[in-house]
Short mmCIF file of C-alpha atoms and ligand atoms in Angstrom, two decimals:
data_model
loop_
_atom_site.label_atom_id
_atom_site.label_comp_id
_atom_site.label_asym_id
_atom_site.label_seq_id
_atom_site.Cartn_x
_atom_site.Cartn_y
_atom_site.Cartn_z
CA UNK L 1 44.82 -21.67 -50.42
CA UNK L 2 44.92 -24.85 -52.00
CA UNK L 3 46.30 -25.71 -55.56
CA UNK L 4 45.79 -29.14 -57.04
CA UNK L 5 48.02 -30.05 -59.75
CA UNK L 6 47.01 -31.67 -63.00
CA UNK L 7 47.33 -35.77 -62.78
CA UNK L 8 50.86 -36.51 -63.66
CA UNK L 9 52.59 -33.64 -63.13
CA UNK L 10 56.77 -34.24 -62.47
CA UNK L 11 57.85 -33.83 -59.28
CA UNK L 12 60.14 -31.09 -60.37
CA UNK L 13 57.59 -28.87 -61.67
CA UNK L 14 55.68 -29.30 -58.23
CA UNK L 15 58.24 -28.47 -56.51
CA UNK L 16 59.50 -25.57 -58.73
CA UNK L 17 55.74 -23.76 -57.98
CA UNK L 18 55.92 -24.88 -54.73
CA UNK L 19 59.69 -23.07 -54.08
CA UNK L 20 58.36 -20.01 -56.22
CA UNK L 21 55.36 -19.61 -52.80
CA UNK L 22 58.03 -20.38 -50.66
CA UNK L 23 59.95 -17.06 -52.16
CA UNK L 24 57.09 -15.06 -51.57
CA UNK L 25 57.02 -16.33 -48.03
CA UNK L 26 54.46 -18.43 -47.41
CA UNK L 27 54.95 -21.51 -46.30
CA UNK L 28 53.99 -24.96 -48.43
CA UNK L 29 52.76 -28.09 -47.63
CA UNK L 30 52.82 -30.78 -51.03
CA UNK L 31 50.80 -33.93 -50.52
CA UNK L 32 51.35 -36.78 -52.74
CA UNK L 33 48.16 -38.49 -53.26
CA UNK L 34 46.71 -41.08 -55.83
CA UNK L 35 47.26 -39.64 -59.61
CA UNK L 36 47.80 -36.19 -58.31
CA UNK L 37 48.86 -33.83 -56.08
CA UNK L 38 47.69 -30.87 -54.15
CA UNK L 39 50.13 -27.72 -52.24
CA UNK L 40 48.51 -26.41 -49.89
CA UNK L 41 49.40 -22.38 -49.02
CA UNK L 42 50.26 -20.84 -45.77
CA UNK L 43 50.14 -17.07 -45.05
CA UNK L 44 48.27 -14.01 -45.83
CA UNK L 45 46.94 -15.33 -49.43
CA UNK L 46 44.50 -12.05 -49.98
CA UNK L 47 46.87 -10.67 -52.73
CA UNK L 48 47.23 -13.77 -54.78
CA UNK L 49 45.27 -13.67 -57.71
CA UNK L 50 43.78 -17.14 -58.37
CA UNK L 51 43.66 -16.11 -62.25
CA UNK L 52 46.75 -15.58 -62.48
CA UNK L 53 48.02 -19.20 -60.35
CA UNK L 54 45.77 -20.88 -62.80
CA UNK L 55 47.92 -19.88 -66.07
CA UNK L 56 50.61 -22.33 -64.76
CA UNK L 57 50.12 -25.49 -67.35
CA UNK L 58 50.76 -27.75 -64.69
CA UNK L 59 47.76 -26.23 -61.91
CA UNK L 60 44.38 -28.17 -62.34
CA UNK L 61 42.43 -25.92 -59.98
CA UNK L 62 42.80 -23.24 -57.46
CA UNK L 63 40.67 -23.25 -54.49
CA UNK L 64 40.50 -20.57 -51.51
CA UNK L 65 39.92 -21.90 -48.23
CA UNK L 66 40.21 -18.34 -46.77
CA UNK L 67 38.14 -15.31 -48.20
CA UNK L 68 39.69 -12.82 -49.88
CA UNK L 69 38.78 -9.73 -47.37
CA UNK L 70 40.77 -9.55 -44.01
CA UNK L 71 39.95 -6.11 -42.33
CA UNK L 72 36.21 -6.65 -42.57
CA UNK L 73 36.46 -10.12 -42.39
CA UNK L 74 34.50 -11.50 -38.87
CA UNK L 75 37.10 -13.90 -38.19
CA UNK L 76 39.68 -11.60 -37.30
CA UNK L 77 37.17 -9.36 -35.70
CA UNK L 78 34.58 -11.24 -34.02
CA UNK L 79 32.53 -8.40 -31.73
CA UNK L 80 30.53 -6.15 -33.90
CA UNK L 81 31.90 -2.81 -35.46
CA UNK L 82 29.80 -0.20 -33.50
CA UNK L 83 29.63 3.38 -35.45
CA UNK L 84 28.71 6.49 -33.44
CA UNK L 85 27.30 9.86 -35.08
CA UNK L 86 25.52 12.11 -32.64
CA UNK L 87 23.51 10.71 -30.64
CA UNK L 88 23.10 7.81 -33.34
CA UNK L 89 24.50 4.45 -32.75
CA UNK L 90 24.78 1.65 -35.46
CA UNK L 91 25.71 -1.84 -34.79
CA UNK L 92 26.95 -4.10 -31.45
CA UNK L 93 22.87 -3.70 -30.58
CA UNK L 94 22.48 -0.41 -31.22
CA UNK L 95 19.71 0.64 -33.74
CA UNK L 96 19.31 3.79 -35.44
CA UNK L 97 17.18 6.03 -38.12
CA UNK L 98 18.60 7.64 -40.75
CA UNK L 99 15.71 10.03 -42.89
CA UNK L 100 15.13 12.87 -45.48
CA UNK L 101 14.06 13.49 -48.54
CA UNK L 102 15.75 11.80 -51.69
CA UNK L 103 17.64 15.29 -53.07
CA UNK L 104 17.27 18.68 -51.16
CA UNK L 105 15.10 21.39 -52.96
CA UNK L 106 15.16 24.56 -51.19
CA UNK L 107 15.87 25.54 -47.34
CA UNK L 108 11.81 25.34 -46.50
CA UNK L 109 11.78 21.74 -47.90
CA UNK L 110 15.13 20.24 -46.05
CA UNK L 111 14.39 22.47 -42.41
CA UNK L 112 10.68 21.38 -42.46
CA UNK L 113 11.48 17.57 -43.17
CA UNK L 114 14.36 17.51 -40.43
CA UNK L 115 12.28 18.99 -37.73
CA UNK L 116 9.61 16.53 -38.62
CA UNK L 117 12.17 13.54 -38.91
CA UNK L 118 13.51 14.65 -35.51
CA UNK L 119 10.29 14.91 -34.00
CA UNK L 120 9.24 11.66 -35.17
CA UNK L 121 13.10 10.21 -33.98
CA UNK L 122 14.93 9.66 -36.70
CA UNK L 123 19.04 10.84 -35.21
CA UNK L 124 20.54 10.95 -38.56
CA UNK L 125 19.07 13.28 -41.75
CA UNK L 126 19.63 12.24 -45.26
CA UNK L 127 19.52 14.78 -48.59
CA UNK L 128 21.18 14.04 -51.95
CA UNK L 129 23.01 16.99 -53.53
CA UNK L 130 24.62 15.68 -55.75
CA UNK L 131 22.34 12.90 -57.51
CA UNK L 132 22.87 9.85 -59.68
CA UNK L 133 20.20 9.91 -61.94
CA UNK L 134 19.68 7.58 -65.16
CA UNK L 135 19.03 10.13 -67.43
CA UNK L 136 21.07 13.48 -67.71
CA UNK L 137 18.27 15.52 -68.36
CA UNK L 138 16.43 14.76 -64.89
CA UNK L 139 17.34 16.90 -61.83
CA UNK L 140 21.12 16.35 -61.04
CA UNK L 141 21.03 18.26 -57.35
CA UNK L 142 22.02 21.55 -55.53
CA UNK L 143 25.30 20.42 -55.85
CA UNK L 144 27.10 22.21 -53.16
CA UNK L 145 23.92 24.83 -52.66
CA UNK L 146 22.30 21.45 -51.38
CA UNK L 147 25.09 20.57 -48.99
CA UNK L 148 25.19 24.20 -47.80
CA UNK L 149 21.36 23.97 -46.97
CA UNK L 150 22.13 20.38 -45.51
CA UNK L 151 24.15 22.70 -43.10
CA UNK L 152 21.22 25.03 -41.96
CA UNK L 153 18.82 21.96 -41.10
CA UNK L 154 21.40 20.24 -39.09
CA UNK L 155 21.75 23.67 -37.58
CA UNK L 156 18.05 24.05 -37.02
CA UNK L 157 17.59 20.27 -35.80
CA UNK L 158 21.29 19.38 -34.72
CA UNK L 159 20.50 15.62 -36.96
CA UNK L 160 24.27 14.98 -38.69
CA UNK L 161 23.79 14.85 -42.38
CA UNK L 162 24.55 12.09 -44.53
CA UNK L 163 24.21 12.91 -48.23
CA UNK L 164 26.34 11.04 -51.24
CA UNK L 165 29.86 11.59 -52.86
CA UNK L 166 29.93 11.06 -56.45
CA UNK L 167 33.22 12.32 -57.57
CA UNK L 168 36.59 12.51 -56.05
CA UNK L 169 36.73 16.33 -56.68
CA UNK L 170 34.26 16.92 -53.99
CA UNK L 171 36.55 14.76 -50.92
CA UNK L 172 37.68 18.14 -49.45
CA UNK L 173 34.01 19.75 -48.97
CA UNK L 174 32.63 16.85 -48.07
CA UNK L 175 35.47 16.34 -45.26
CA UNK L 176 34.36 19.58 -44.00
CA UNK L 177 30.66 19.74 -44.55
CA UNK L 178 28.89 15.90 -44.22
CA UNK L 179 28.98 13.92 -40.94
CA UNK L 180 28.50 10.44 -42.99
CA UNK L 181 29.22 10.36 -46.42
CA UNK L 182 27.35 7.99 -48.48
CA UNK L 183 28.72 6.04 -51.44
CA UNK L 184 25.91 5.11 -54.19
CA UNK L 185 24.74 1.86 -55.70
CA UNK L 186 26.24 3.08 -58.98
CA UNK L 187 29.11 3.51 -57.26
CA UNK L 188 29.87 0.62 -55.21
CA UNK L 189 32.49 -0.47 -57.22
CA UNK L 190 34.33 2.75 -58.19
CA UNK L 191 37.37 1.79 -56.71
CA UNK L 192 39.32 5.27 -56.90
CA UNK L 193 36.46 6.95 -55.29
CA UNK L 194 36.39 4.14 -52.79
CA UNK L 195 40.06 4.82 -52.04
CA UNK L 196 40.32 8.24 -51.61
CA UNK L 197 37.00 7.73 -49.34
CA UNK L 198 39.25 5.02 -46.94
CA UNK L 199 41.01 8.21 -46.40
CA UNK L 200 38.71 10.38 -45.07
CA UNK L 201 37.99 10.77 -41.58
CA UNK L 202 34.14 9.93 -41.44
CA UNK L 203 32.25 7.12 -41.71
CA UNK L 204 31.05 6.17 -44.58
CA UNK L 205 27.71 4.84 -45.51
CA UNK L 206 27.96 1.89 -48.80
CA UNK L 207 25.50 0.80 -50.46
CA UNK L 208 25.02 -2.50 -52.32
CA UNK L 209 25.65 -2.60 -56.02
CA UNK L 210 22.69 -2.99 -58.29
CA UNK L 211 23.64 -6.54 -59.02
CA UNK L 212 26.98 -7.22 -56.90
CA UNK L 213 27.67 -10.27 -54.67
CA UNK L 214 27.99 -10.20 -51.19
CA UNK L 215 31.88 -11.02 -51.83
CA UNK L 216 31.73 -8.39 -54.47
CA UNK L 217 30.10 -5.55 -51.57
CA UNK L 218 32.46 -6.58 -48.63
CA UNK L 219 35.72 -6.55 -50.87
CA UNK L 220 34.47 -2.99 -51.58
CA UNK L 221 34.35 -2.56 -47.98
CA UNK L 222 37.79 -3.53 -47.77
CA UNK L 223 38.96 -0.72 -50.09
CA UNK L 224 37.86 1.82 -47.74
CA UNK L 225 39.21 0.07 -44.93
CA UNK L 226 42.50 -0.93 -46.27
CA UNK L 227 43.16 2.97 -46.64
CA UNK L 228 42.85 3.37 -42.74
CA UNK L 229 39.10 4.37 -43.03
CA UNK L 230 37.73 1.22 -40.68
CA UNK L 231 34.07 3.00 -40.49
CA UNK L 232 32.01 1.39 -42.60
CA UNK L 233 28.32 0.95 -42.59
CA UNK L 234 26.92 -1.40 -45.32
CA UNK L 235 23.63 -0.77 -46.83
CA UNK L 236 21.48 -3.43 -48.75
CA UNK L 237 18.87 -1.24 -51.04
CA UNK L 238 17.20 -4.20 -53.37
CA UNK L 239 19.24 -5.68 -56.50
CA UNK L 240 18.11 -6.06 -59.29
CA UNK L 241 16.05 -9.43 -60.21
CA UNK L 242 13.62 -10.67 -63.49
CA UNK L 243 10.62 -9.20 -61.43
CA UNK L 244 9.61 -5.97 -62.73
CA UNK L 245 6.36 -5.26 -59.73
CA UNK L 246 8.91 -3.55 -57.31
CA UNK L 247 11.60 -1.11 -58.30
CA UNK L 248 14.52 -3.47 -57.14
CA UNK L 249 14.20 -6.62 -54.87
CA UNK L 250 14.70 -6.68 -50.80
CA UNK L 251 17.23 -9.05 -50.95
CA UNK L 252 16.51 -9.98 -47.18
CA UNK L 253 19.60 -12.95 -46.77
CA UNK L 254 21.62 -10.53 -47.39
CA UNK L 255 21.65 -9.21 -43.97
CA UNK L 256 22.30 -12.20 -41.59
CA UNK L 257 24.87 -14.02 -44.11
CA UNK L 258 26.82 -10.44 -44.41
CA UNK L 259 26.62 -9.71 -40.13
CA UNK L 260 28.21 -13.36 -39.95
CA UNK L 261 30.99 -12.97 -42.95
CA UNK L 262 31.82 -9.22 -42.00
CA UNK L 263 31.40 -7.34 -38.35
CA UNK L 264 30.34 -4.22 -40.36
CA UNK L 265 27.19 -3.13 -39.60
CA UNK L 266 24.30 -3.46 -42.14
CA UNK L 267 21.37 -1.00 -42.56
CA UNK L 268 18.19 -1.71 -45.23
CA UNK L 269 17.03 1.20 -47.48
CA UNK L 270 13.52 0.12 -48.28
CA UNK L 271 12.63 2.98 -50.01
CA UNK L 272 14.73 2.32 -53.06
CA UNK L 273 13.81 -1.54 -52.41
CA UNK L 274 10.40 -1.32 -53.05
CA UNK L 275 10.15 2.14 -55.12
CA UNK L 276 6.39 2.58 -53.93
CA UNK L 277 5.83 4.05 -50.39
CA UNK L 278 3.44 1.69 -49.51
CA UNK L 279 5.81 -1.28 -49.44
CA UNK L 280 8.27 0.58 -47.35
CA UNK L 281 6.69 -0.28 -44.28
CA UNK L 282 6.75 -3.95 -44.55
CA UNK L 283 9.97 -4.31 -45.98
CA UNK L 284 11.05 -1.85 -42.77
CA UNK L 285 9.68 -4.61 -40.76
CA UNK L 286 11.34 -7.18 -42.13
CA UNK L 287 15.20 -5.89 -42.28
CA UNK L 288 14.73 -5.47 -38.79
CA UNK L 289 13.23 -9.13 -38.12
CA UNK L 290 16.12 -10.53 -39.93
CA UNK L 291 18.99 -8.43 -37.80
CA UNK L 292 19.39 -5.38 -39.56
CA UNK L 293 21.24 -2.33 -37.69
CA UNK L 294 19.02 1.02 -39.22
CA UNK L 295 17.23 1.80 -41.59
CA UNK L 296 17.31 4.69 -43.83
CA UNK L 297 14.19 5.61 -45.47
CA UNK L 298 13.50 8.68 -48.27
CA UNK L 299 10.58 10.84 -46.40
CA UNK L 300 9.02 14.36 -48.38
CA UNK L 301 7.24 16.87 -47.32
CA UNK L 302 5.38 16.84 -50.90
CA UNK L 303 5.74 13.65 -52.19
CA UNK L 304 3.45 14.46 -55.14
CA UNK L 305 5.67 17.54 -56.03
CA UNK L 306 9.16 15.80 -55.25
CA UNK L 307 11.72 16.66 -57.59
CA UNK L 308 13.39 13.00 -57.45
CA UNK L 309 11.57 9.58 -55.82
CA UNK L 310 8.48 11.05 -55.03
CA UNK L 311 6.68 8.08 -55.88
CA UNK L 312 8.74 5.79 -52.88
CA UNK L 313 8.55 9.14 -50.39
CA UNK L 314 6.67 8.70 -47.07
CA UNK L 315 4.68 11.82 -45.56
CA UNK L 316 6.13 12.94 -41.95
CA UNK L 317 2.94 11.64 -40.67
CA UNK L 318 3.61 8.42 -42.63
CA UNK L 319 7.33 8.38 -40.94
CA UNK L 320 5.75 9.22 -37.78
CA UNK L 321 3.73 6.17 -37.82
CA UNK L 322 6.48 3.95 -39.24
CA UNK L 323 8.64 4.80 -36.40
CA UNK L 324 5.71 3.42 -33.29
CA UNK L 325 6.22 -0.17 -35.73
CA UNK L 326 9.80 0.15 -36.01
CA UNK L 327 10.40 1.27 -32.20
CA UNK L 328 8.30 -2.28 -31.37
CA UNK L 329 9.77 -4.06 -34.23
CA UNK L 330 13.50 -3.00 -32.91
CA UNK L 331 12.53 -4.57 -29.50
CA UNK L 332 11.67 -7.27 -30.25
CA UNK L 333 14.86 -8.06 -32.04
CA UNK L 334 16.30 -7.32 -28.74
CA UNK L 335 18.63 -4.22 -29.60
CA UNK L 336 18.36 -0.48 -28.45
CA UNK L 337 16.17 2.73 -30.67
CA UNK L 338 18.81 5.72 -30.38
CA UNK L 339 17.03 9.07 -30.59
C1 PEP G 401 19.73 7.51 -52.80
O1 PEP G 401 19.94 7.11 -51.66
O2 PEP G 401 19.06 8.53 -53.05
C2 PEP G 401 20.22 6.70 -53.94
C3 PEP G 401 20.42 7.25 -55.13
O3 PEP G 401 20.40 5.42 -53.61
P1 PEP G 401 21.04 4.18 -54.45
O4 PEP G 401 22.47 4.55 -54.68
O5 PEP G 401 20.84 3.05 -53.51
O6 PEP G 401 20.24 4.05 -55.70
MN1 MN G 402 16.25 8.37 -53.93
#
């Protein structure tokens, strides 16, 4: 970290700030240069807050030189984070499908979609039970019903289940019930749900903020991780942008500049991308051109009749087709389809 005084600062003030690091333990450098001068910080500067540095009358600027996320920072970790649920891998090469309907509806819908899913080679089955909907008066989920019926398809199908944790109540149940546990858009900066997630012992599945910075996304990471929990699995879903055509924009950068800051793997979720199931194919295609790890994607046996996303919902049959494009796509990216 590097702090650049204001022009004309005493040397007693600079080296008062500079003695007040040196307490904290790192170690300080001061260069004297023409009208001003600059201290440069050495240590473990993730807990400073530059906010608060910049209060000091005498400090100019503040300027980081190292980000502020060390466990899922790349630099300390150069070889890819690989993640391993069933017979799914996800990252270090390894590519894998996660797929279900948006919210689970009865036992008929979520066994029928996970034997088709299966059959079309998807290793990892997705449900919402309990759902983060905009309004309070649409459907809100099974609630634990849902997970319960989550249970019976992965006992039908043997996928692992990966459905979303809204509340810090439900840590326990999930712990015992969900194989991946998925932490919302709306959620991605809850930070006590984050934290008592960072705890638990499965890997957890984040998804990008509606309108959060990369910076913003990974330092969520590092919540999780900084509580011992070291599984993470990113997942860019769209942002939101002026255009109003698609439900949320692919935000397709995203996934080569996050693999090179973070070793985390990244998965795309074009479904909630595009909100219109026609556009999930394309936008499949492209998060794997541009290096993404899996994909999950929202599939329904009834699409018309869904009780949440319906309009974003492949058919099986439409899966089943997407996956003979995505099983080329994925080699020619070079990495490896896990069924
Ligand atoms: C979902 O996966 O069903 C969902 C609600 O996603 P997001 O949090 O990305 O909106
Ligand atoms: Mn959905």
């Amino acid at each position: 970290m590097v702090i650049v005084m204001k022009p004309g600062t005493a040397q007693k003030d600079i080296q008062a700030l500079a003695e007040e690091f040196e307490a904290k333990g790192f170690s300080v450098g001061i260069t004297n240069g023409v009208g001003c001068s600059i201290l440069g910080l050495v240590g473990d500067t993730t807990s400073l807050d530059i906010d608060k540095i910049s209060i000091n009358p005498h400090v100019e600027r503040v300027v980081r030189v190292q980000e502020p996320y060390k466990k899922a920072n790349r630099k300390f970790h150069p070889e890819d984070t690989v993640i391993r649920i069933g017979n799914a891998v996800i990252g270090g090469g390894n590519f894998s499908m996660i797929a279900g309907p948006c919210s689970v509806e009865s036992e008929a819908q979520i066994v029928e979609v996970a034997k088709d899913v299966k059959a079309a080679g998807a290793s990892l089955l997705r449900g919402g039970a309990f759902k983060p909907r905009t309004s309070p008066y649409s459907f809100q989920g099974m609630g634990e019903d849902g997970l319960n019926l989550l249970l019976k398809a992965k006992a039908a199908t043997g996928l692992p289940i990966v459905t979303e944790l809204m509340s810090p109540k439900y840590v326990d149940l999930f712990e015992e019930k969900v194989d991946v546990v998925q932490i919302g858009a709306r959620n991605m900066q809850n930070f006590d749900l984050l934290k008592e997630v960072g705890r638990m012992s499965k890997p957890i599945l984040l998804k990008r903020g509606l309108s959060s910075s990369y910076e913003e996304w990974i330092m969520s990471a590092e919540y999780i991780m900084s509580e011992g929990n070291e599984n993470v699995i990113l997942c860019e879903r769209g942002i939101r942008t002026f255009e109003t055509y698609t439900r949320n924009t692919l935000d397709v950068s995203a996934i080569p500049a996050v693999k090179r800051m973070s070793h985390l793997p990244v998965i795309v979720d074009p479904s909630h991308a595009a909100g219109m199931s026609w556009m999930v194919e394309p936008l499949a295609m492209a998060a794997i051109a541009v290096g993404a790890d899996g994909l999950i994607i929202e599939v329904h046996n009834d699409p018309p009749h869904a009780k949440c996303d319906g309009q974003q919902s492949l058919t099986p049959n439409q899966f089943t087709g997407l996956m003979g494009k995505v099983a080329g796509m994925v080699h020619m990216a070079g990495k490896t389809l896990c069924r």
